Short mmCIF file of C-alpha atoms in Angstrom, two decimals:
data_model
loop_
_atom_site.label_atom_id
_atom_site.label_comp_id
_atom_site.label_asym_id
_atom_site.label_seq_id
_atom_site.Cartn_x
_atom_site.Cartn_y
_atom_site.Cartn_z
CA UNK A 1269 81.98 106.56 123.11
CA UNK A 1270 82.28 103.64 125.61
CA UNK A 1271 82.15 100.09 124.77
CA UNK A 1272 78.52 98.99 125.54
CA UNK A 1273 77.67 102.24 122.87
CA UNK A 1274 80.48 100.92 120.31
CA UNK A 1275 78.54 97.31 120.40
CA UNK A 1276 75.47 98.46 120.09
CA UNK A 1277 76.25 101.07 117.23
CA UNK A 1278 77.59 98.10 115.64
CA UNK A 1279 75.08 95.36 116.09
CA UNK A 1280 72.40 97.90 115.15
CA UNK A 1281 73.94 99.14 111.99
CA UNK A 1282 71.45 99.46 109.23
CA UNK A 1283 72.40 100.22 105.56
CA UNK A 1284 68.28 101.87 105.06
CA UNK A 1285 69.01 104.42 107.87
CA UNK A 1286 70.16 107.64 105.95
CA UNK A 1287 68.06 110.24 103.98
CA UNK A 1288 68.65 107.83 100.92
CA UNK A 1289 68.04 104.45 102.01
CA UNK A 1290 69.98 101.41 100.97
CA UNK A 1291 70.05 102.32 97.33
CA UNK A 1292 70.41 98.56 96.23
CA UNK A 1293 73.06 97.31 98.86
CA UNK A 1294 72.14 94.67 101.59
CA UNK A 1295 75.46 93.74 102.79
CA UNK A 1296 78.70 95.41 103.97
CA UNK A 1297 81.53 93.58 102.97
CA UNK A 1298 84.43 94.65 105.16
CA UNK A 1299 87.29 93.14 103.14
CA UNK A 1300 91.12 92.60 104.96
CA UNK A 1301 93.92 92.32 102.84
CA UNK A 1302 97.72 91.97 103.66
CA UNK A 1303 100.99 90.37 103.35
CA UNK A 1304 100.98 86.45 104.72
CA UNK A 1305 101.21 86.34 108.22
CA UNK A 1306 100.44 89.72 109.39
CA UNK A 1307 97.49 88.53 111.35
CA UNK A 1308 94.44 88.95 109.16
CA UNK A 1309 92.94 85.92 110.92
CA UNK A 1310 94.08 86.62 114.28
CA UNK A 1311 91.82 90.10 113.55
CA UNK A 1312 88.30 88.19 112.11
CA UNK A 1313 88.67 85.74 115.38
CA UNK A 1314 89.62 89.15 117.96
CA UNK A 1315 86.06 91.18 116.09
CA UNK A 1316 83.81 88.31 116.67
CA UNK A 1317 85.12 87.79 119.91
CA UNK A 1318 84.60 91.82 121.06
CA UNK A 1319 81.03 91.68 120.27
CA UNK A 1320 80.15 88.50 121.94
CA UNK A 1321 79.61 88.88 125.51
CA UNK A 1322 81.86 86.67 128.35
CA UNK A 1323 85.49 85.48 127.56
CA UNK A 1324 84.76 82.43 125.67
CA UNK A 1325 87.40 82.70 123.09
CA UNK A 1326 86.52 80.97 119.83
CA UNK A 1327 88.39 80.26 116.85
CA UNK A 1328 86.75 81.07 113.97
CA UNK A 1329 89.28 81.62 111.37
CA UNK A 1330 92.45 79.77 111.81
CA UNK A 1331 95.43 81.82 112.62
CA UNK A 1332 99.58 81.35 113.51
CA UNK A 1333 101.57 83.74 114.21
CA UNK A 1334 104.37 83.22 111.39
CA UNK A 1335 105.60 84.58 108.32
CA UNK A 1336 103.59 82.20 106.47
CA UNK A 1337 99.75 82.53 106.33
CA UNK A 1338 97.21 79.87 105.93
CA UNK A 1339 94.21 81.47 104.15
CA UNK A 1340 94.15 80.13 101.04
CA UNK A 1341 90.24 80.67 100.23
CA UNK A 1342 88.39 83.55 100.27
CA UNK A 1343 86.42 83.00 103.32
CA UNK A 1344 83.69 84.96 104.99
CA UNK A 1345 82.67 85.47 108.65
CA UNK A 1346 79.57 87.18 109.70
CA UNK A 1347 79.33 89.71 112.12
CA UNK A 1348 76.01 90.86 112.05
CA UNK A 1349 73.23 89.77 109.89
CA UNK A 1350 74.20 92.94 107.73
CA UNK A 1351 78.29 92.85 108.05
CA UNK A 1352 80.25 90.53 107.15
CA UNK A 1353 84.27 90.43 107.52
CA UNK A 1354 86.02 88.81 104.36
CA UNK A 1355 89.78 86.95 105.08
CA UNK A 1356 91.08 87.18 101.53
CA UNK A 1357 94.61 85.29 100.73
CA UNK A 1358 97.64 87.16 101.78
CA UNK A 1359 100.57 88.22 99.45
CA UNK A 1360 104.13 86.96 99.96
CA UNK A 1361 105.61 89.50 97.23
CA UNK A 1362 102.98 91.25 95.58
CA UNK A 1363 104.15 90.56 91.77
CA UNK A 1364 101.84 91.49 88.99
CA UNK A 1365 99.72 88.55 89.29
CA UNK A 1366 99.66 88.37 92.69
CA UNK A 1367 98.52 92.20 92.27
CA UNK A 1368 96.13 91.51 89.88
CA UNK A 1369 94.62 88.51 91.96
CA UNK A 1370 94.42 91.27 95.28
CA UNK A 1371 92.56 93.14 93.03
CA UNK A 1372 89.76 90.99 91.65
CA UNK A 1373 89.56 89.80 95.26
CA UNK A 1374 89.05 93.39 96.12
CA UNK A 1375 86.16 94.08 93.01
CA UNK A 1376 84.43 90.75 94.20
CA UNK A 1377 85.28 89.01 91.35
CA UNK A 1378 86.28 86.25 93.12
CA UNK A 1379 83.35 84.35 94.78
CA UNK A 1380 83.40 83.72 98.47
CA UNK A 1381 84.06 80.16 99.65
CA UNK A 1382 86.63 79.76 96.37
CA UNK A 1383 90.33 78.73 97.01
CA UNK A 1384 92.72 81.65 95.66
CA UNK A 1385 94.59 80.48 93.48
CA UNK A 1386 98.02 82.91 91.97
CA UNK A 1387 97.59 82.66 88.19
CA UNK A 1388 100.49 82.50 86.04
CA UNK A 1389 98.22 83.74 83.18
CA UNK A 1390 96.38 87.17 82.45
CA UNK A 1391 94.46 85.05 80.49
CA UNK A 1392 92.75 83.14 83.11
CA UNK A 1393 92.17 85.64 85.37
CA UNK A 1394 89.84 87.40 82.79
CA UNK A 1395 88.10 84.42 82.15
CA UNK A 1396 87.59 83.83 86.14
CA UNK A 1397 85.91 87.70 85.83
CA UNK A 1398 84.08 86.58 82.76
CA UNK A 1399 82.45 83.33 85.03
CA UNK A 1400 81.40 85.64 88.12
CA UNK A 1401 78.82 87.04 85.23
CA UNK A 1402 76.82 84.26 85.22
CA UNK A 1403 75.95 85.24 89.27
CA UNK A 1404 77.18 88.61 89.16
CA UNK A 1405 77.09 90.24 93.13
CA UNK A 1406 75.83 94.26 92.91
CA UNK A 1407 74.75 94.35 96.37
CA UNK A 1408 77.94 94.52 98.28
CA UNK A 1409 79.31 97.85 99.93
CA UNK A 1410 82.18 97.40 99.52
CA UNK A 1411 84.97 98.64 102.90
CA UNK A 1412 88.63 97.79 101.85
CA UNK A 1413 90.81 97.04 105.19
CA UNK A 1414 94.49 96.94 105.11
CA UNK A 1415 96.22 95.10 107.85
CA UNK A 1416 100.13 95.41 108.81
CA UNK A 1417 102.02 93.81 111.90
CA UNK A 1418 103.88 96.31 113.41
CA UNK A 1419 107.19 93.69 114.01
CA UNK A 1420 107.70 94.46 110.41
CA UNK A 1421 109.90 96.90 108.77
CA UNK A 1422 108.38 98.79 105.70
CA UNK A 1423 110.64 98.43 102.82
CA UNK A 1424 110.60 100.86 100.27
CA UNK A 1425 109.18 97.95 97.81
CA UNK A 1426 106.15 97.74 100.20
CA UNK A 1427 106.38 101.31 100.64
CA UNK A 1428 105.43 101.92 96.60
CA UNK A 1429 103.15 98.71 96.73
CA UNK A 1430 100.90 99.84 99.64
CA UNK A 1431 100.59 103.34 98.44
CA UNK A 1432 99.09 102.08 95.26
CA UNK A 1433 97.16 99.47 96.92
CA UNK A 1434 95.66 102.55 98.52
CA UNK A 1435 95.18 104.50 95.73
CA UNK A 1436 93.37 101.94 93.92
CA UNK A 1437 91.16 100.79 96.13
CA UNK A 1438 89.87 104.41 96.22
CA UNK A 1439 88.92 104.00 92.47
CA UNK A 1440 87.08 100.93 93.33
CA UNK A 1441 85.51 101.39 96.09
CA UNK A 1442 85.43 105.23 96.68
CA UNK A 1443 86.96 104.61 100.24
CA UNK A 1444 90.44 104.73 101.64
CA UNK A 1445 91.88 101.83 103.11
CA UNK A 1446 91.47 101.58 106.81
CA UNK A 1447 94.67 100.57 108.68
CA UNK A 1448 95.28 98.23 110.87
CA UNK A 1449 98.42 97.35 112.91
CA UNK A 1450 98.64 94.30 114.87
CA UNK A 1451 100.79 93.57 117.54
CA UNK A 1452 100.76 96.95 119.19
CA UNK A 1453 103.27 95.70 121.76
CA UNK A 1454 105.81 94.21 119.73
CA UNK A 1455 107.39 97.06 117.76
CA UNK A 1456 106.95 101.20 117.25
CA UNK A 1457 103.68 101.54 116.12
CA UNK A 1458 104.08 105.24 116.12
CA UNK A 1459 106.48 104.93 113.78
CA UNK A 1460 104.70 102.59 111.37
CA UNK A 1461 101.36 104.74 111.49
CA UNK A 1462 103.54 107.72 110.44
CA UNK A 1463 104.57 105.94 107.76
CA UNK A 1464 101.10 104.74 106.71
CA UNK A 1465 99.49 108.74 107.21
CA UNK A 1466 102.60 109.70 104.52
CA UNK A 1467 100.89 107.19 102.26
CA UNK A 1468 98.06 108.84 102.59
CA UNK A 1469 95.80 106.61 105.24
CA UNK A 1470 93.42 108.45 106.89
CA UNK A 1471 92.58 106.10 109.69
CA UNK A 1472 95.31 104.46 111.43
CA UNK A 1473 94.56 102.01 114.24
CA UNK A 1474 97.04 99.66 116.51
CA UNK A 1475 95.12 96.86 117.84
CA UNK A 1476 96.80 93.98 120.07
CA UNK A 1477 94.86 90.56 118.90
CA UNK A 1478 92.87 88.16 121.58
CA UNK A 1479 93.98 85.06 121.07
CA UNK A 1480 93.67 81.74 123.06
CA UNK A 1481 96.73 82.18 124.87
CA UNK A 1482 95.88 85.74 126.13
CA UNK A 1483 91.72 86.32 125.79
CA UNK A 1484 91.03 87.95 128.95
CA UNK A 1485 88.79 91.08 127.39
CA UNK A 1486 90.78 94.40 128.45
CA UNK A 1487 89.21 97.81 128.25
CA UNK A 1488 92.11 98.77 125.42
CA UNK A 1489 92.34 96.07 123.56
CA UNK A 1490 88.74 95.55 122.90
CA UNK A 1491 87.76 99.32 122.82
CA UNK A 1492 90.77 99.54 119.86
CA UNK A 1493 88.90 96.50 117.71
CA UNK A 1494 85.67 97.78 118.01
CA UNK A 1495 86.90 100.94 116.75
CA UNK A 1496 87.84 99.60 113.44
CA UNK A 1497 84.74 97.89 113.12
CA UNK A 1498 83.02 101.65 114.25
CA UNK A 1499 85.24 103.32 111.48
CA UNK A 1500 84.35 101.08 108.61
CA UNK A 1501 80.72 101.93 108.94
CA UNK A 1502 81.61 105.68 109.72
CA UNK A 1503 82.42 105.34 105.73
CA UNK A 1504 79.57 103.23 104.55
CA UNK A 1505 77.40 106.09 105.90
CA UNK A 1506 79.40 109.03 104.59
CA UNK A 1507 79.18 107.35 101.01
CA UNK A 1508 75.82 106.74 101.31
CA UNK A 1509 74.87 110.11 101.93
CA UNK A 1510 75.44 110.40 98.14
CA UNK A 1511 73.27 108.98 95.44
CA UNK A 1512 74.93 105.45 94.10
CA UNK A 1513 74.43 103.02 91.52
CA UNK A 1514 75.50 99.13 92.88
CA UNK A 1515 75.14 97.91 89.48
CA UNK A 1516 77.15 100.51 87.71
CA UNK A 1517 80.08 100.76 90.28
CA UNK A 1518 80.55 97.27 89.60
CA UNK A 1519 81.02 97.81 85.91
CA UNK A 1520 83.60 100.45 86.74
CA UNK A 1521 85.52 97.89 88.69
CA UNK A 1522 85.20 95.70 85.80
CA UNK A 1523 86.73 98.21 83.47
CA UNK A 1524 89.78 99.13 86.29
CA UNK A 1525 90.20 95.49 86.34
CA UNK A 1526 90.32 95.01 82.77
CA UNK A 1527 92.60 97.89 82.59
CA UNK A 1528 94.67 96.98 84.85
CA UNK A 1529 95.70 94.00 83.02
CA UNK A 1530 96.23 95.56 79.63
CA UNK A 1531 98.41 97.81 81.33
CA UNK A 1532 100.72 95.48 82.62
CA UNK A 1533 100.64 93.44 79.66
CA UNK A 1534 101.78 96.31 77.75
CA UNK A 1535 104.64 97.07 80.42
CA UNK A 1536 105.56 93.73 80.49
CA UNK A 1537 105.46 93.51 76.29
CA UNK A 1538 107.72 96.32 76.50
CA UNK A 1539 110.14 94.89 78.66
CA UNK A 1540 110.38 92.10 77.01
CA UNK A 1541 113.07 93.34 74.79
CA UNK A 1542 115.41 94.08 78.07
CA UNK A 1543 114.50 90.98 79.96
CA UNK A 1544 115.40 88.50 76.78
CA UNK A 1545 118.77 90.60 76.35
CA UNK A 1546 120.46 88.26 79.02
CA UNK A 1547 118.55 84.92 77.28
CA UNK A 1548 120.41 86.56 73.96
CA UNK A 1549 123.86 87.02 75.54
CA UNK A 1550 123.91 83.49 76.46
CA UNK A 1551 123.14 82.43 73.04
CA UNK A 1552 125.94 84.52 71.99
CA UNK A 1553 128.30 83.47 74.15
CA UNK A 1554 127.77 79.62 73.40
CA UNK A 1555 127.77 80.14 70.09
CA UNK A 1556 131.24 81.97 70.24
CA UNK A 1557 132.23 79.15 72.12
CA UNK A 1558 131.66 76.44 69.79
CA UNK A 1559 133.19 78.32 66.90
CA UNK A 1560 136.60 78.46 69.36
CA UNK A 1561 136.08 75.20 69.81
CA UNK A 1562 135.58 74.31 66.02
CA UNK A 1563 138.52 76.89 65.15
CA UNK A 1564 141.18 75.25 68.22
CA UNK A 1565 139.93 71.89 66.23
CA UNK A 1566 140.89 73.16 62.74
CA UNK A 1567 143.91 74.50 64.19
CA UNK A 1568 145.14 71.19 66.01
CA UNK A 1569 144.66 69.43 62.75
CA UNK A 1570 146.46 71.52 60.17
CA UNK A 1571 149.35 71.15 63.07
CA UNK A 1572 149.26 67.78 62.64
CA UNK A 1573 149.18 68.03 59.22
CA UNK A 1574 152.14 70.26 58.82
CA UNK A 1575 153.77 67.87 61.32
CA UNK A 1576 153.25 64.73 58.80
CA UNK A 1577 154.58 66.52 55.62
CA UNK A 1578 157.98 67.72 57.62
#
């Protein structure tokens, strides 16, 4: 498929073109996720720019190249007038709130436009599900996008985090993760996608970002964007082939989310035991220490006393 195909396939995506019609939906959501810096911006501004025509280079979503990312609200960027790419906040160390946060970006739970903020409380985050009830959102499809910069090492933290990223967002959304590598040139990409495909992704693509240092539009670079793009609503028709229920997929990623939480309260209940056992030692130790203290005392003074009476 060459380019001029990939755009239009793209620009004339229609959710009402299969055997079943839209069944509720009006809007693909193409949702990127990712550790901070990994260029989840750098990917919204390189789409946008692919299906415009010329090499007028816009930024759109504000990107650096650093360790450090900058999204800190969920914010959306239309493609099309039916897809729309969502830059959600990036993760630094993927705790269990950060988790938990990904996660109720993921379900929607978290309106667009909103600045993420990492809760310290379980609490809160189940009343910030509770508020998106008042406006609840049921016509979203839903395409979960995971993007990793290939000058990165996986660690074998990341290694057990990603996996279950991937896992879960399969229970959500009923779609694997779609993987994307940025900065082809700048490390073993081969190696990384390996990596990902052991995980269990089942689309892997390197891309090399535009940006407006280097914009001129290359036959690879923009044929490998527009292939994600392609890809995502490869799996928005496969689903759809299916009978669905907008409303009641959203209640199932209520209950995950839901469950989710209890379970890591109850993991982190559990642990508590083992994670106050230092706090207890310390105690311990200090009080140990003042009855030294208080016995050294009694000590020094009976020697003066003896002292006195010889």
């Amino acid at each position: 498929m060459d380019i001029r195909q990939l755009r239009e396939n793209i620009r004339n995506f229609r959710l009402d073109d299969g055997d079943l019609g839209s069944q509720g939906y009006t809007r693909v959501l193409l949702q990127l996720f990712g550790y901070t810096g990994h260029g989840k911006s750098s990917f919204i501004n390189s789409c946008m720019y692919v299906l415009e025509e010329g090499e007028n280079f816009k930024e759109h979503a504000e990107a650096r190249e650093t360790d450090y990312g900058l999204t800190m609200v969920r914010n959306a960027y239309p493609l099309t007038d039916v897809i729309t790419m969502v830059d959600n906040r990036g993760c630094s160390k993927m705790n269990d709130f950060e988790r938990a946060e990904v996660y109720a970006q993921l379900g929607n739970f978290i309106p667009i436009g909103e600045r993420v903020e990492w809760k310290d409380k379980f609490s809160d985050l189940m009343k910030a599900i509770e508020n998106t009830e008042l406006e609840p959102n049921f016509s979203d499809f839903i395409v979960p996008i995971f993007v990793y910069s290939v000058r990165h090492q996986i660690s074998a933290g990341e290694k057990e985090d990603v996996k279950t990223f991937m896992e879960n967002c399969v229970k959500m959304t009923g779609i694997v993760p779609i993987i994307v590598l940025t900065f082809k040139t700048k490390g073993d990409y081969l190696e990384i996608e390996k990596r990902f495909r052991l995980m269990g992704a089942e689309t892997v693509i390197a891309i090399e970002n535009y940006t407006p240092e280097s914009h001129i539009k290359t036959l690879g670079r923009t044929t490998d964007i527009l292939m994600v793009i392609d890809s995502a609503l490869r799996n928005v028709r496969f689903r759809l082939e299916q009978p669905r229920n907008p409303k009641r997929e959203r209640i199932e990623r209520k209950k995950f989310m839901y469950n989710y939480i209890y379970q890591i309260e109850l993991h982190r209940e559990r642990e508590k035991p083992e994670r106050e056992k230092p706090e207890r030692e310390k105690h311990e130790r200090e009080r140990m220490r003042v009855q030294l203290q208080q016995i050294q005392h009694l000590q020094e003074s009976q020697r003066r006393s003896d002292c006195a009476i010889l």
